[in-house]
CSV table of N, CA and C in Angstrom, one decimal:
chain,number,residue,atom,x,y,z
A,1,MET,N,0.8,-1.2,0.0
A,1,MET,CA,0.0,0.0,0.0
A,1,MET,C,0.9,1.2,0.0
A,2,THR,N,0.5,2.2,-0.7
A,2,THR,CA,1.3,3.5,-0.8
A,2,THR,C,1.0,4.3,0.4
A,3,THR,N,1.9,5.3,0.6
A,3,THR,CA,1.7,6.3,1.7
A,3,THR,C,0.4,7.1,1.5
A,4,ASP,N,0.1,7.4,0.2
A,4,ASP,CA,-1.1,8.2,0.0
A,4,ASP,C,-2.3,7.4,0.3
A,5,ALA,N,-2.3,6.1,0.0
A,5,ALA,CA,-3.5,5.2,0.3
A,5,ALA,C,-3.6,5.1,1.8
A,6,ASP,N,-2.5,5.0,2.5
A,6,ASP,CA,-2.5,4.9,4.0
A,6,ASP,C,-3.1,6.1,4.6
A,7,ASP,N,-2.6,7.3,4.1
A,7,ASP,CA,-3.1,8.5,4.6
A,7,ASP,C,-4.6,8.7,4.3
A,8,HIS,N,-5.0,8.3,3.1
A,8,HIS,CA,-6.4,8.4,2.8
A,8,HIS,C,-7.3,7.5,3.7
A,9,THR,N,-6.9,6.3,4.0
A,9,THR,CA,-7.6,5.4,4.8
A,9,THR,C,-7.7,6.0,6.2
A,10,ARG,N,-6.6,6.4,6.8
A,10,ARG,CA,-6.6,7.0,8.1
A,10,ARG,C,-7.5,8.2,8.2
A,11,ILE,N,-7.4,9.1,7.2
A,11,ILE,CA,-8.2,10.3,7.2
A,11,ILE,C,-9.7,10.0,7.1
A,12,ARG,N,-10.0,9.0,6.2
A,12,ARG,CA,-11.4,8.6,6.1
A,12,ARG,C,-12.0,8.0,7.4
A,13,LEU,N,-11.2,7.2,8.1
A,13,LEU,CA,-11.6,6.7,9.4
A,13,LEU,C,-11.9,7.8,10.4
A,14,GLU,N,-11.0,8.8,10.4
A,14,GLU,CA,-11.2,9.9,11.3
A,14,GLU,C,-12.4,10.7,10.9
A,15,GLU,N,-12.7,10.9,9.6
A,15,GLU,CA,-13.9,11.6,9.2
A,15,GLU,C,-15.2,10.8,9.6
A,16,LEU,N,-15.1,9.5,9.4
A,16,LEU,CA,-16.2,8.6,9.8
A,16,LEU,C,-16.5,8.7,11.3
A,17,LEU,N,-15.4,8.7,12.1
A,17,LEU,CA,-15.5,8.8,13.6
A,17,LEU,C,-16.2,10.1,13.9
A,18,ALA,N,-15.8,11.2,13.3
A,18,ALA,CA,-16.4,12.5,13.6
A,18,ALA,C,-17.9,12.6,13.2
A,19,ALA,N,-18.2,12.0,12.1
A,19,ALA,CA,-19.6,11.9,11.7
A,19,ALA,C,-20.5,11.1,12.6
A,20,VAL,N,-20.0,10.0,13.1
A,20,VAL,CA,-20.7,9.1,14.0
A,20,VAL,C,-20.9,9.8,15.4
A,21,ARG,N,-19.9,10.5,15.8
A,21,ARG,CA,-20.0,11.3,17.1
A,21,ARG,C,-21.0,12.4,16.9
A,22,THR,N,-21.0,13.1,15.8
A,22,THR,CA,-22.0,14.1,15.6
A,22,THR,C,-23.4,13.6,15.6
A,23,THR,N,-23.6,12.4,14.9
A,23,THR,CA,-24.9,11.8,14.9
A,23,THR,C,-25.3,11.3,16.2
A,24,ASP,N,-24.4,10.9,17.1
A,24,ASP,CA,-24.7,10.4,18.4
A,24,ASP,C,-25.3,11.4,19.3
A,25,GLY,N,-24.9,12.7,19.1
A,25,GLY,CA,-25.3,13.8,20.0
A,25,GLY,C,-26.8,14.0,20.1
A,26,PRO,N,-27.5,14.1,19.0
A,26,PRO,CA,-29.0,14.3,19.2
A,26,PRO,C,-29.8,13.1,19.5
A,27,LEU,N,-29.2,12.0,19.7
A,27,LEU,CA,-30.0,10.8,20.0
A,27,LEU,C,-30.5,10.9,21.4
A,28,ILE,N,-31.7,10.3,21.7
A,28,ILE,CA,-32.3,10.3,23.0
A,28,ILE,C,-31.5,9.3,23.9
A,29,GLU,N,-31.5,9.5,25.2
A,29,GLU,CA,-30.6,8.9,26.1
A,29,GLU,C,-30.5,7.3,26.0
A,30,PRO,N,-31.6,6.6,25.9
A,30,PRO,CA,-31.4,5.1,25.8
A,30,PRO,C,-30.7,4.7,24.5
A,31,LEU,N,-30.7,5.5,23.5
A,31,LEU,CA,-30.1,5.2,22.2
A,31,LEU,C,-28.7,5.8,22.2
A,32,SER,N,-27.7,5.0,21.7
A,32,SER,CA,-26.4,5.5,21.6
A,32,SER,C,-25.6,4.8,20.5
A,33,LEU,N,-24.7,5.6,19.9
A,33,LEU,CA,-23.8,5.0,18.9
A,33,LEU,C,-22.4,4.7,19.6
A,34,GLU,N,-22.4,4.7,20.9
A,34,GLU,CA,-21.1,4.5,21.6
A,34,GLU,C,-20.4,3.2,21.2
A,35,PRO,N,-21.1,2.1,21.0
A,35,PRO,CA,-20.4,0.9,20.6
A,35,PRO,C,-19.7,1.1,19.2
A,36,ALA,N,-20.4,1.8,18.3
A,36,ALA,CA,-19.8,2.1,17.0
A,36,ALA,C,-18.6,3.0,17.1
A,37,ILE,N,-18.8,4.0,18.0
A,37,ILE,CA,-17.7,4.9,18.2
A,37,ILE,C,-16.4,4.2,18.7
A,38,ARG,N,-16.6,3.3,19.7
A,38,ARG,CA,-15.5,2.5,20.2
A,38,ARG,C,-14.9,1.6,19.2
A,39,ASN,N,-15.7,1.1,18.4
A,39,ASN,CA,-15.3,0.2,17.3
A,39,ASN,C,-14.4,0.9,16.3
A,40,ILE,N,-14.8,2.1,15.9
A,40,ILE,CA,-14.0,2.9,15.0
A,40,ILE,C,-12.7,3.4,15.6
A,41,GLU,N,-12.8,3.8,16.9
A,41,GLU,CA,-11.6,4.2,17.6
A,41,GLU,C,-10.6,3.0,17.7
A,42,GLU,N,-11.1,1.8,18.0
A,42,GLU,CA,-10.2,0.7,18.0
A,42,GLU,C,-9.6,0.3,16.7
A,43,THR,N,-10.4,0.5,15.6
A,43,THR,CA,-9.9,0.3,14.3
A,43,THR,C,-8.8,1.2,13.9
A,44,LEU,N,-9.0,2.5,14.3
A,44,LEU,CA,-8.0,3.5,14.0
A,44,LEU,C,-6.7,3.2,14.8
A,45,GLU,N,-6.8,2.8,16.0
A,45,GLU,CA,-5.6,2.4,16.8
A,45,GLU,C,-4.9,1.2,16.2
A,46,ALA,N,-5.7,0.2,15.8
A,46,ALA,CA,-5.1,-1.0,15.2
A,46,ALA,C,-4.4,-0.6,13.8
A,47,TYR,N,-5.1,0.2,13.1
A,47,TYR,CA,-4.5,0.7,11.8
A,47,TYR,C,-3.2,1.4,12.0
A,48,GLU,N,-3.2,2.3,13.0
A,48,GLU,CA,-2.0,3.1,13.3
A,48,GLU,C,-0.8,2.1,13.8
A,49,GLN,N,-1.2,1.1,14.6
A,49,GLN,CA,-0.2,0.2,15.0
A,49,GLN,C,0.4,-0.6,13.8
A,50,LEU,N,-0.5,-1.1,13.0
A,50,LEU,CA,0.0,-1.8,11.8
A,50,LEU,C,0.8,-0.9,10.9
A,51,ASP,N,0.4,0.3,10.7
A,51,ASP,CA,1.2,1.3,9.9
A,51,ASP,C,2.6,1.5,10.5
A,52,SER,N,2.6,1.6,11.8
A,52,SER,CA,3.9,1.9,12.4
A,52,SER,C,4.9,0.7,12.4
A,53,SER,N,4.3,-0.5,12.4
A,53,SER,CA,5.1,-1.7,12.4
A,53,SER,C,5.4,-2.2,11.0
A,54,ALA,N,4.9,-1.6,10.0
A,54,ALA,CA,5.1,-2.0,8.6
A,54,ALA,C,6.6,-1.8,8.2
A,55,VAL,N,7.1,-2.7,7.5
A,55,VAL,CA,8.5,-2.7,7.0
A,55,VAL,C,8.5,-2.0,5.6
A,56,SER,N,9.2,-1.0,5.5
A,56,SER,CA,9.4,-0.3,4.2
A,56,SER,C,10.4,-1.0,3.4
A,57,PRO,N,10.3,-0.9,2.1
A,57,PRO,CA,11.3,-1.5,1.2
A,57,PRO,C,12.7,-1.1,1.5
A,58,GLU,N,12.9,0.1,2.0
A,58,GLU,CA,14.3,0.6,2.3
A,58,GLU,C,14.8,-0.2,3.5
A,59,ASP,N,13.9,-0.6,4.4
A,59,ASP,CA,14.4,-1.4,5.6
A,59,ASP,C,14.9,-2.8,5.2
A,60,VAL,N,14.3,-3.3,4.2
A,60,VAL,CA,14.7,-4.7,3.8
A,60,VAL,C,16.1,-4.8,3.2
A,61,ARG,N,16.5,-3.7,2.6
A,61,ARG,CA,17.8,-3.7,1.9
A,61,ARG,C,18.9,-3.7,2.9
């Protein structure tokens, strides 16, 4: 995957997280998108961990 694709995916996940948080605000108390918010946050964390542990072609040489 290219750096541009990595950045695009991370940015899109962050945009999605912001949109879900915004949507969660007006919901009445018993309803919540908190499980979805946690899921997206965990996905972002995992994505960033995978991205930071990825081996670049320069490292292989």
